[in-house]
mmCIF file with all atom_site columns, C-alpha atoms in Angstrom:
data_model
loop_
_atom_site.group_PDB
_atom_site.id
_atom_site.type_symbol
_atom_site.label_atom_id
_atom_site.label_alt_id
_atom_site.label_comp_id
_atom_site.label_asym_id
_atom_site.label_entity_id
_atom_site.label_seq_id
_atom_site.pdbx_PDB_ins_code
_atom_site.Cartn_x
_atom_site.Cartn_y
_atom_site.Cartn_z
_atom_site.occupancy
_atom_site.B_iso_or_equiv
_atom_site.pdbx_formal_charge
_atom_site.auth_seq_id
_atom_site.auth_comp_id
_atom_site.auth_asym_id
_atom_site.auth_atom_id
_atom_site.pdbx_PDB_model_num
ATOM 1   C CA . MET A 1 1   ? 28.067 -9.559  23.232 1.00 66.00 ? 2   MET A CA 1
ATOM 2   C CA . PRO A 1 2   ? 28.138 -13.084 22.392 1.00 78.00 ? 3   PRO A CA 1
ATOM 3   C CA . THR A 1 3   ? 27.815 -13.859 26.509 1.00 92.00 ? 4   THR A CA 1
ATOM 4   C CA . VAL A 1 4   ? 24.517 -12.593 26.127 1.00 88.00 ? 5   VAL A CA 1
ATOM 5   C CA . MET A 1 5   ? 23.757 -14.871 22.553 1.00 89.00 ? 6   MET A CA 1
ATOM 6   C CA . ASN A 1 6   ? 25.126 -17.148 24.567 1.00 94.00 ? 7   ASN A CA 1
ATOM 7   C CA . ALA A 1 7   ? 22.606 -16.099 28.037 1.00 94.00 ? 8   ALA A CA 1
ATOM 8   C CA . LEU A 1 8   ? 19.726 -15.936 25.176 1.00 95.00 ? 9   LEU A CA 1
ATOM 9   C CA . PHE A 1 9   ? 20.360 -19.472 23.314 1.00 96.00 ? 10  PHE A CA 1
ATOM 10  C CA . ASN A 1 10  ? 20.452 -21.559 27.187 1.00 97.00 ? 11  ASN A CA 1
ATOM 11  C CA . LEU A 1 11  ? 17.579 -19.281 28.454 1.00 98.00 ? 12  LEU A CA 1
ATOM 12  C CA . PHE A 1 12  ? 14.916 -20.661 25.529 1.00 98.00 ? 13  PHE A CA 1
ATOM 13  C CA . LEU A 1 13  ? 16.984 -23.552 25.219 1.00 98.00 ? 14  LEU A CA 1
ATOM 14  C CA . ASP A 1 14  ? 15.790 -24.423 29.309 1.00 98.00 ? 15  ASP A CA 1
ATOM 15  C CA . ILE A 1 15  ? 12.544 -23.110 28.593 1.00 99.00 ? 16  ILE A CA 1
ATOM 16  C CA . CYS A 1 16  ? 12.398 -25.831 25.621 1.00 98.00 ? 17  CYS A CA 1
ATOM 17  C CA . LEU A 1 17  ? 13.369 -28.323 28.181 1.00 98.00 ? 18  LEU A CA 1
ATOM 18  C CA . LEU A 1 18  ? 10.503 -27.212 30.388 1.00 98.00 ? 19  LEU A CA 1
ATOM 19  C CA . ARG A 1 19  ? 13.554 -26.009 32.647 1.00 98.00 ? 20  ARG A CA 1
ATOM 20  C CA . LYS A 1 20  ? 12.728 -22.101 32.882 1.00 98.00 ? 21  LYS A CA 1
ATOM 21  C CA . GLY A 1 21  ? 9.319  -20.801 32.210 1.00 98.00 ? 22  GLY A CA 1
ATOM 22  C CA . PRO A 1 22  ? 8.587  -17.717 30.429 1.00 98.00 ? 23  PRO A CA 1
ATOM 23  C CA . GLN A 1 23  ? 9.012  -15.528 33.810 1.00 98.00 ? 24  GLN A CA 1
ATOM 24  C CA . ASP A 1 24  ? 12.843 -16.048 33.357 1.00 98.00 ? 25  ASP A CA 1
ATOM 25  C CA . VAL A 1 25  ? 13.029 -13.442 30.329 1.00 98.00 ? 26  VAL A CA 1
ATOM 26  C CA . PRO A 1 26  ? 13.672 -10.136 30.385 1.00 96.00 ? 27  PRO A CA 1
ATOM 27  C CA . ALA A 1 27  ? 10.349 -7.982  29.601 1.00 93.00 ? 28  ALA A CA 1
ATOM 28  C CA . ALA A 1 28  ? 13.026 -6.409  27.875 1.00 96.00 ? 29  ALA A CA 1
ATOM 29  C CA . PRO A 1 29  ? 11.228 -5.035  23.707 1.00 97.00 ? 30  PRO A CA 1
ATOM 30  C CA . VAL A 1 30  ? 14.016 -4.942  21.578 1.00 97.00 ? 31  VAL A CA 1
ATOM 31  C CA . LEU A 1 31  ? 14.277 -8.411  22.971 1.00 97.00 ? 32  LEU A CA 1
ATOM 32  C CA . LEU A 1 32  ? 10.763 -8.963  21.939 1.00 98.00 ? 33  LEU A CA 1
ATOM 33  C CA . GLY A 1 33  ? 11.627 -7.010  18.983 1.00 98.00 ? 34  GLY A CA 1
ATOM 34  C CA . LEU A 1 34  ? 14.876 -9.734  18.476 1.00 97.00 ? 35  LEU A CA 1
ATOM 35  C CA . CYS A 1 35  ? 12.226 -12.979 18.851 1.00 98.00 ? 36  CYS A CA 1
ATOM 36  C CA . LEU A 1 36  ? 9.662  -11.991 16.466 1.00 98.00 ? 37  LEU A CA 1
ATOM 37  C CA . LEU A 1 37  ? 12.217 -11.366 13.847 1.00 98.00 ? 38  LEU A CA 1
ATOM 38  C CA . GLY A 1 38  ? 13.411 -14.276 14.881 1.00 98.00 ? 39  GLY A CA 1
ATOM 39  C CA . TYR A 1 39  ? 10.594 -16.609 14.421 1.00 99.00 ? 40  TYR A CA 1
ATOM 40  C CA . GLY A 1 40  ? 9.346  -14.704 11.315 1.00 98.00 ? 41  GLY A CA 1
ATOM 41  C CA . LEU A 1 41  ? 12.122 -15.632 9.435  1.00 98.00 ? 42  LEU A CA 1
ATOM 42  C CA . SER A 1 42  ? 12.569 -19.039 10.850 1.00 98.00 ? 43  SER A CA 1
ATOM 43  C CA . GLY A 1 43  ? 8.719  -19.607 10.053 1.00 97.00 ? 44  GLY A CA 1
ATOM 44  C CA . LEU A 1 44  ? 9.785  -18.058 6.766  1.00 98.00 ? 45  LEU A CA 1
ATOM 45  C CA . LEU A 1 45  ? 12.499 -20.057 6.154  1.00 97.00 ? 46  LEU A CA 1
ATOM 46  C CA . VAL A 1 46  ? 10.241 -23.396 7.081  1.00 96.00 ? 47  VAL A CA 1
ATOM 47  C CA . LEU A 1 47  ? 7.581  -22.706 4.524  1.00 95.00 ? 48  LEU A CA 1
ATOM 48  C CA . LEU A 1 48  ? 10.039 -21.573 1.608  1.00 96.00 ? 49  LEU A CA 1
ATOM 49  C CA . MET A 1 49  ? 10.732 -25.371 1.069  1.00 93.00 ? 50  MET A CA 1
ATOM 50  C CA . SER A 1 50  ? 7.582  -25.787 -0.296 1.00 90.00 ? 51  SER A CA 1
ATOM 51  C CA . THR A 1 51  ? 5.623  -23.275 -0.532 1.00 94.00 ? 52  THR A CA 1
ATOM 52  C CA . PRO A 1 52  ? 6.062  -19.740 -2.725 1.00 96.00 ? 53  PRO A CA 1
ATOM 53  C CA . PHE A 1 53  ? 7.254  -16.721 -1.195 1.00 97.00 ? 54  PHE A CA 1
ATOM 54  C CA . LEU A 1 54  ? 4.018  -14.629 -1.298 1.00 97.00 ? 55  LEU A CA 1
ATOM 55  C CA . VAL A 1 55  ? 2.149  -18.326 0.320  1.00 97.00 ? 56  VAL A CA 1
ATOM 56  C CA . ALA A 1 56  ? 4.833  -18.644 2.696  1.00 97.00 ? 57  ALA A CA 1
ATOM 57  C CA . LEU A 1 57  ? 4.619  -14.719 3.873  1.00 97.00 ? 58  LEU A CA 1
ATOM 58  C CA . ARG A 1 58  ? 1.814  -14.625 4.824  1.00 97.00 ? 59  ARG A CA 1
ATOM 59  C CA . GLN A 1 59  ? 0.939  -17.383 6.534  1.00 97.00 ? 60  GLN A CA 1
ATOM 60  C CA . ILE A 1 60  ? 3.497  -16.409 8.805  1.00 98.00 ? 61  ILE A CA 1
ATOM 61  C CA . LEU A 1 61  ? 2.571  -13.114 8.961  1.00 98.00 ? 62  LEU A CA 1
ATOM 62  C CA . LEU A 1 62  ? -1.223 -14.722 9.618  1.00 97.00 ? 63  LEU A CA 1
ATOM 63  C CA . ASP A 1 63  ? 0.834  -16.697 12.184 1.00 98.00 ? 64  ASP A CA 1
ATOM 64  C CA . MET A 1 64  ? 2.134  -14.206 14.091 1.00 98.00 ? 65  MET A CA 1
ATOM 65  C CA . ALA A 1 65  ? -0.426 -12.290 13.819 1.00 98.00 ? 66  ALA A CA 1
ATOM 66  C CA . LEU A 1 66  ? -2.579 -14.662 15.501 1.00 98.00 ? 67  LEU A CA 1
ATOM 67  C CA . LEU A 1 67  ? -0.133 -15.642 18.393 1.00 98.00 ? 68  LEU A CA 1
ATOM 68  C CA . SER A 1 68  ? -0.042 -12.577 19.198 1.00 98.00 ? 69  SER A CA 1
ATOM 69  C CA . GLY A 1 69  ? -3.494 -11.879 19.609 1.00 98.00 ? 70  GLY A CA 1
ATOM 70  C CA . LEU A 1 70  ? -4.665 -14.763 21.141 1.00 98.00 ? 71  LEU A CA 1
ATOM 71  C CA . LEU A 1 71  ? -1.923 -14.572 23.427 1.00 98.00 ? 72  LEU A CA 1
ATOM 72  C CA . TYR A 1 72  ? -3.326 -10.663 24.619 1.00 98.00 ? 73  TYR A CA 1
ATOM 73  C CA . GLY A 1 73  ? -6.743 -12.059 24.415 1.00 98.00 ? 74  GLY A CA 1
ATOM 74  C CA . VAL A 1 74  ? -5.805 -14.811 26.566 1.00 98.00 ? 75  VAL A CA 1
ATOM 75  C CA . LEU A 1 75  ? -3.997 -13.536 29.420 1.00 98.00 ? 76  LEU A CA 1
ATOM 76  C CA . PHE A 1 76  ? -6.110 -10.472 29.693 1.00 98.00 ? 77  PHE A CA 1
ATOM 77  C CA . LEU A 1 77  ? -9.388 -13.026 30.051 1.00 98.00 ? 78  LEU A CA 1
ATOM 78  C CA . HIS A 1 78  ? -7.275 -14.062 32.815 1.00 98.00 ? 79  HIS A CA 1
ATOM 79  C CA . ARG A 1 79  ? -6.066 -10.546 34.518 1.00 98.00 ? 80  ARG A CA 1
ATOM 80  C CA . HIS A 1 80  ? -2.197 -11.187 33.081 1.00 98.00 ? 81  HIS A CA 1
ATOM 81  C CA . PRO A 1 81  ? -1.729 -8.453  30.914 1.00 98.00 ? 82  PRO A CA 1
ATOM 82  C CA . ALA A 1 82  ? 1.148  -7.327  32.011 1.00 98.00 ? 83  ALA A CA 1
ATOM 83  C CA . ARG A 1 83  ? 2.515  -10.614 30.687 1.00 98.00 ? 84  ARG A CA 1
ATOM 84  C CA . PHE A 1 84  ? 2.124  -10.556 27.061 1.00 98.00 ? 85  PHE A CA 1
ATOM 85  C CA . PRO A 1 85  ? 5.512  -8.916  26.530 1.00 98.00 ? 86  PRO A CA 1
ATOM 86  C CA . GLN A 1 86  ? 7.655  -12.108 28.226 1.00 98.00 ? 87  GLN A CA 1
ATOM 87  C CA . THR A 1 87  ? 4.979  -14.780 27.267 1.00 99.00 ? 88  THR A CA 1
ATOM 88  C CA . LEU A 1 88  ? 5.707  -13.449 23.363 1.00 99.00 ? 89  LEU A CA 1
ATOM 89  C CA . SER A 1 89  ? 9.348  -13.440 24.034 1.00 99.00 ? 90  SER A CA 1
ATOM 90  C CA . ALA A 1 90  ? 9.200  -17.085 25.455 1.00 99.00 ? 91  ALA A CA 1
ATOM 91  C CA . LEU A 1 91  ? 7.118  -18.504 22.637 1.00 99.00 ? 92  LEU A CA 1
ATOM 92  C CA . THR A 1 92  ? 8.807  -16.222 20.003 1.00 99.00 ? 93  THR A CA 1
ATOM 93  C CA . GLY A 1 93  ? 12.134 -17.496 21.073 1.00 98.00 ? 94  GLY A CA 1
ATOM 94  C CA . THR A 1 94  ? 10.946 -20.981 21.546 1.00 99.00 ? 95  THR A CA 1
ATOM 95  C CA . GLY A 1 95  ? 9.237  -21.017 18.077 1.00 98.00 ? 96  GLY A CA 1
ATOM 96  C CA . THR A 1 96  ? 12.475 -19.943 16.805 1.00 98.00 ? 97  THR A CA 1
ATOM 97  C CA . LEU A 1 97  ? 14.394 -22.486 18.246 1.00 98.00 ? 98  LEU A CA 1
ATOM 98  C CA . LEU A 1 98  ? 12.147 -25.187 16.991 1.00 98.00 ? 99  LEU A CA 1
ATOM 99  C CA . GLY A 1 99  ? 12.117 -23.962 13.513 1.00 97.00 ? 100 GLY A CA 1
ATOM 100 C CA . LEU A 1 100 ? 15.768 -24.117 13.203 1.00 97.00 ? 101 LEU A CA 1
ATOM 101 C CA . LEU A 1 101 ? 15.584 -28.215 14.510 1.00 97.00 ? 102 LEU A CA 1
ATOM 102 C CA . ALA A 1 102 ? 12.668 -27.957 11.542 1.00 97.00 ? 103 ALA A CA 1
ATOM 103 C CA . LEU A 1 103 ? 15.100 -26.994 8.439  1.00 97.00 ? 104 LEU A CA 1
ATOM 104 C CA . PRO A 1 104 ? 16.678 -29.984 8.334  1.00 96.00 ? 105 PRO A CA 1
ATOM 105 C CA . LEU A 1 105 ? 13.947 -32.039 8.372  1.00 95.00 ? 106 LEU A CA 1
ATOM 106 C CA . MET A 1 106 ? 12.104 -30.553 6.107  1.00 94.00 ? 107 MET A CA 1
ATOM 107 C CA . SER A 1 107 ? 15.331 -30.337 3.818  1.00 93.00 ? 108 SER A CA 1
ATOM 108 C CA . TRP A 1 108 ? 15.186 -34.309 4.584  1.00 92.00 ? 109 TRP A CA 1
ATOM 109 C CA . ILE A 1 109 ? 11.745 -34.520 3.372  1.00 90.00 ? 110 ILE A CA 1
ATOM 110 C CA . VAL A 1 110 ? 11.791 -32.019 0.120  1.00 90.00 ? 111 VAL A CA 1
ATOM 111 C CA . HIS A 1 111 ? 14.828 -33.370 -1.055 1.00 88.00 ? 112 HIS A CA 1
ATOM 112 C CA . GLN A 1 112 ? 13.493 -37.122 -0.641 1.00 85.00 ? 113 GLN A CA 1
ATOM 113 C CA . GLY A 1 113 ? 10.809 -36.252 -3.463 1.00 72.00 ? 114 GLY A CA 1
ATOM 114 C CA . SER A 1 114 ? 7.726  -37.930 -4.669 1.00 72.00 ? 115 SER A CA 1
ATOM 115 C CA . GLY A 1 115 ? 9.076  -41.132 -4.842 1.00 76.00 ? 116 GLY A CA 1
ATOM 116 C CA . GLY A 1 116 ? 11.882 -41.164 -1.347 1.00 78.00 ? 117 GLY A CA 1
ATOM 117 C CA . ASP A 1 117 ? 11.059 -42.540 2.061  1.00 86.00 ? 118 ASP A CA 1
ATOM 118 C CA . ILE A 1 118 ? 10.093 -39.552 3.945  1.00 87.00 ? 119 ILE A CA 1
ATOM 119 C CA . GLY A 1 119 ? 8.989  -41.590 6.953  1.00 91.00 ? 120 GLY A CA 1
ATOM 120 C CA . LEU A 1 120 ? 12.010 -41.230 9.456  1.00 93.00 ? 121 LEU A CA 1
ATOM 121 C CA . PRO A 1 121 ? 12.365 -37.940 8.734  1.00 92.00 ? 122 PRO A CA 1
ATOM 122 C CA . SER A 1 122 ? 8.535  -37.181 8.859  1.00 93.00 ? 123 SER A CA 1
ATOM 123 C CA . ILE A 1 123 ? 7.995  -38.879 12.028 1.00 97.00 ? 124 ILE A CA 1
ATOM 124 C CA . LEU A 1 124 ? 10.453 -37.237 13.482 1.00 97.00 ? 125 LEU A CA 1
ATOM 125 C CA . LEU A 1 125 ? 8.599  -33.781 12.101 1.00 96.00 ? 126 LEU A CA 1
ATOM 126 C CA . LEU A 1 126 ? 5.906  -35.339 13.488 1.00 97.00 ? 127 LEU A CA 1
ATOM 127 C CA . GLY A 1 127 ? 7.185  -35.618 17.139 1.00 98.00 ? 128 GLY A CA 1
ATOM 128 C CA . LEU A 1 128 ? 8.948  -32.211 16.484 1.00 98.00 ? 129 LEU A CA 1
ATOM 129 C CA . MET A 1 129 ? 5.621  -30.511 15.754 1.00 97.00 ? 130 MET A CA 1
ATOM 130 C CA . ALA A 1 130 ? 4.489  -32.259 19.332 1.00 98.00 ? 131 ALA A CA 1
ATOM 131 C CA . TRP A 1 131 ? 7.029  -31.416 21.075 1.00 99.00 ? 132 TRP A CA 1
ATOM 132 C CA . SER A 1 132 ? 6.049  -27.797 20.071 1.00 98.00 ? 133 SER A CA 1
ATOM 133 C CA . ILE A 1 133 ? 3.381  -28.027 21.407 1.00 98.00 ? 134 ILE A CA 1
ATOM 134 C CA . ALA A 1 134 ? 4.371  -29.263 24.802 1.00 98.00 ? 135 ALA A CA 1
ATOM 135 C CA . VAL A 1 135 ? 6.783  -26.111 25.462 1.00 99.00 ? 136 VAL A CA 1
ATOM 136 C CA . ILE A 1 136 ? 3.949  -23.646 24.524 1.00 99.00 ? 137 ILE A CA 1
ATOM 137 C CA . ALA A 1 137 ? 1.859  -25.807 27.237 1.00 99.00 ? 138 ALA A CA 1
ATOM 138 C CA . HIS A 1 138 ? 4.355  -25.264 28.983 1.00 99.00 ? 139 HIS A CA 1
ATOM 139 C CA . ILE A 1 139 ? 4.696  -21.178 28.759 1.00 99.00 ? 140 ILE A CA 1
ATOM 140 C CA . LEU A 1 140 ? 1.210  -21.088 29.244 1.00 99.00 ? 141 LEU A CA 1
ATOM 141 C CA . ARG A 1 141 ? 0.684  -22.479 32.232 1.00 98.00 ? 142 ARG A CA 1
ATOM 142 C CA . PHE A 1 142 ? 3.057  -19.993 33.676 1.00 98.00 ? 143 PHE A CA 1
ATOM 143 C CA . ALA A 1 143 ? 2.003  -17.346 31.951 1.00 98.00 ? 144 ALA A CA 1
ATOM 144 C CA . LEU A 1 144 ? -2.184 -17.808 32.904 1.00 98.00 ? 145 LEU A CA 1
ATOM 145 C CA . ALA A 1 145 ? -0.910 -19.266 36.044 1.00 98.00 ? 146 ALA A CA 1
ATOM 146 C CA . VAL A 1 146 ? -3.721 -22.604 35.316 1.00 98.00 ? 147 VAL A CA 1
ATOM 147 C CA . SER A 1 147 ? -2.835 -26.055 35.301 1.00 98.00 ? 148 SER A CA 1
ATOM 148 C CA . ILE A 1 148 ? -0.016 -28.369 32.160 1.00 97.00 ? 149 ILE A CA 1
ATOM 149 C CA . TRP A 1 149 ? -3.742 -29.819 31.340 1.00 98.00 ? 150 TRP A CA 1
ATOM 150 C CA . SER A 1 150 ? -5.090 -26.068 30.471 1.00 98.00 ? 151 SER A CA 1
ATOM 151 C CA . GLY A 1 151 ? -2.132 -24.952 28.851 1.00 98.00 ? 152 GLY A CA 1
ATOM 152 C CA . ALA A 1 152 ? -2.397 -27.871 26.883 1.00 98.00 ? 153 ALA A CA 1
ATOM 153 C CA . LEU A 1 153 ? -5.994 -27.037 25.379 1.00 98.00 ? 154 LEU A CA 1
ATOM 154 C CA . TYR A 1 154 ? -4.509 -23.422 24.838 1.00 98.00 ? 155 TYR A CA 1
ATOM 155 C CA . ALA A 1 155 ? -1.426 -24.773 22.483 1.00 98.00 ? 156 ALA A CA 1
ATOM 156 C CA . LEU A 1 156 ? -4.175 -27.238 20.801 1.00 98.00 ? 157 LEU A CA 1
ATOM 157 C CA . THR A 1 157 ? -6.304 -24.218 20.175 1.00 97.00 ? 158 THR A CA 1
ATOM 158 C CA . TYR A 1 158 ? -3.662 -22.241 18.507 1.00 98.00 ? 159 TYR A CA 1
ATOM 159 C CA . THR A 1 159 ? -2.101 -24.606 17.225 1.00 97.00 ? 160 THR A CA 1
ATOM 160 C CA . PHE A 1 160 ? -5.593 -26.347 15.316 1.00 97.00 ? 161 PHE A CA 1
ATOM 161 C CA . LEU A 1 161 ? -6.792 -22.451 14.250 1.00 97.00 ? 162 LEU A CA 1
ATOM 162 C CA . SER A 1 162 ? -2.745 -21.775 13.384 1.00 96.00 ? 163 SER A CA 1
ATOM 163 C CA . TRP A 1 163 ? -3.214 -24.829 10.977 1.00 94.00 ? 164 TRP A CA 1
ATOM 164 C CA . THR A 1 164 ? -6.185 -24.525 9.510  1.00 96.00 ? 165 THR A CA 1
ATOM 165 C CA . LEU A 1 165 ? -5.941 -20.479 9.383  1.00 94.00 ? 166 LEU A CA 1
ATOM 166 C CA . THR A 1 166 ? -2.863 -20.737 7.101  1.00 92.00 ? 167 THR A CA 1
ATOM 167 C CA . ASP A 1 167 ? -3.668 -23.921 5.097  1.00 90.00 ? 168 ASP A CA 1
ATOM 168 C CA . LEU A 1 168 ? -6.576 -21.567 4.302  1.00 92.00 ? 169 LEU A CA 1
ATOM 169 C CA . ILE A 1 169 ? -4.385 -19.660 2.455  1.00 90.00 ? 170 ILE A CA 1
ATOM 170 C CA . GLY A 1 170 ? -1.991 -21.583 1.438  1.00 76.00 ? 171 GLY A CA 1
#
């Protein structure tokens, strides 16, 4: 089991480092379920740093529904709906890793308080957000068989919609 977990960690790390793509992710329902669970839990933990539980839960569930729905829609439009499980696993697996990286940064910001210096952790968190968008663009370019620029446009659109809609319920 540890060997499998190490292999999956390395796979998602390689995708985060833009060395592999969603086509390298096994199309296994169990893996998709684990990735969705990890994504949901890591996102919930990040949100709980600054948001009440029920609001954070609604926000992460909305984000997961939006990610899944938009992904299926765009894969369908590009005539690649069969790529949905692998692509969603890649997005949520890498999202889990990036979410876990965001935890210490969010904790640093929250524990500085209103009078503390949050400049450095805020810049690092902004860089992590930008990298997250780059990873999503990288995954989508392979899944949709489009240019990196088209993948970036889709990634930015999803990110903007997610932030806007989750902010509305927060």
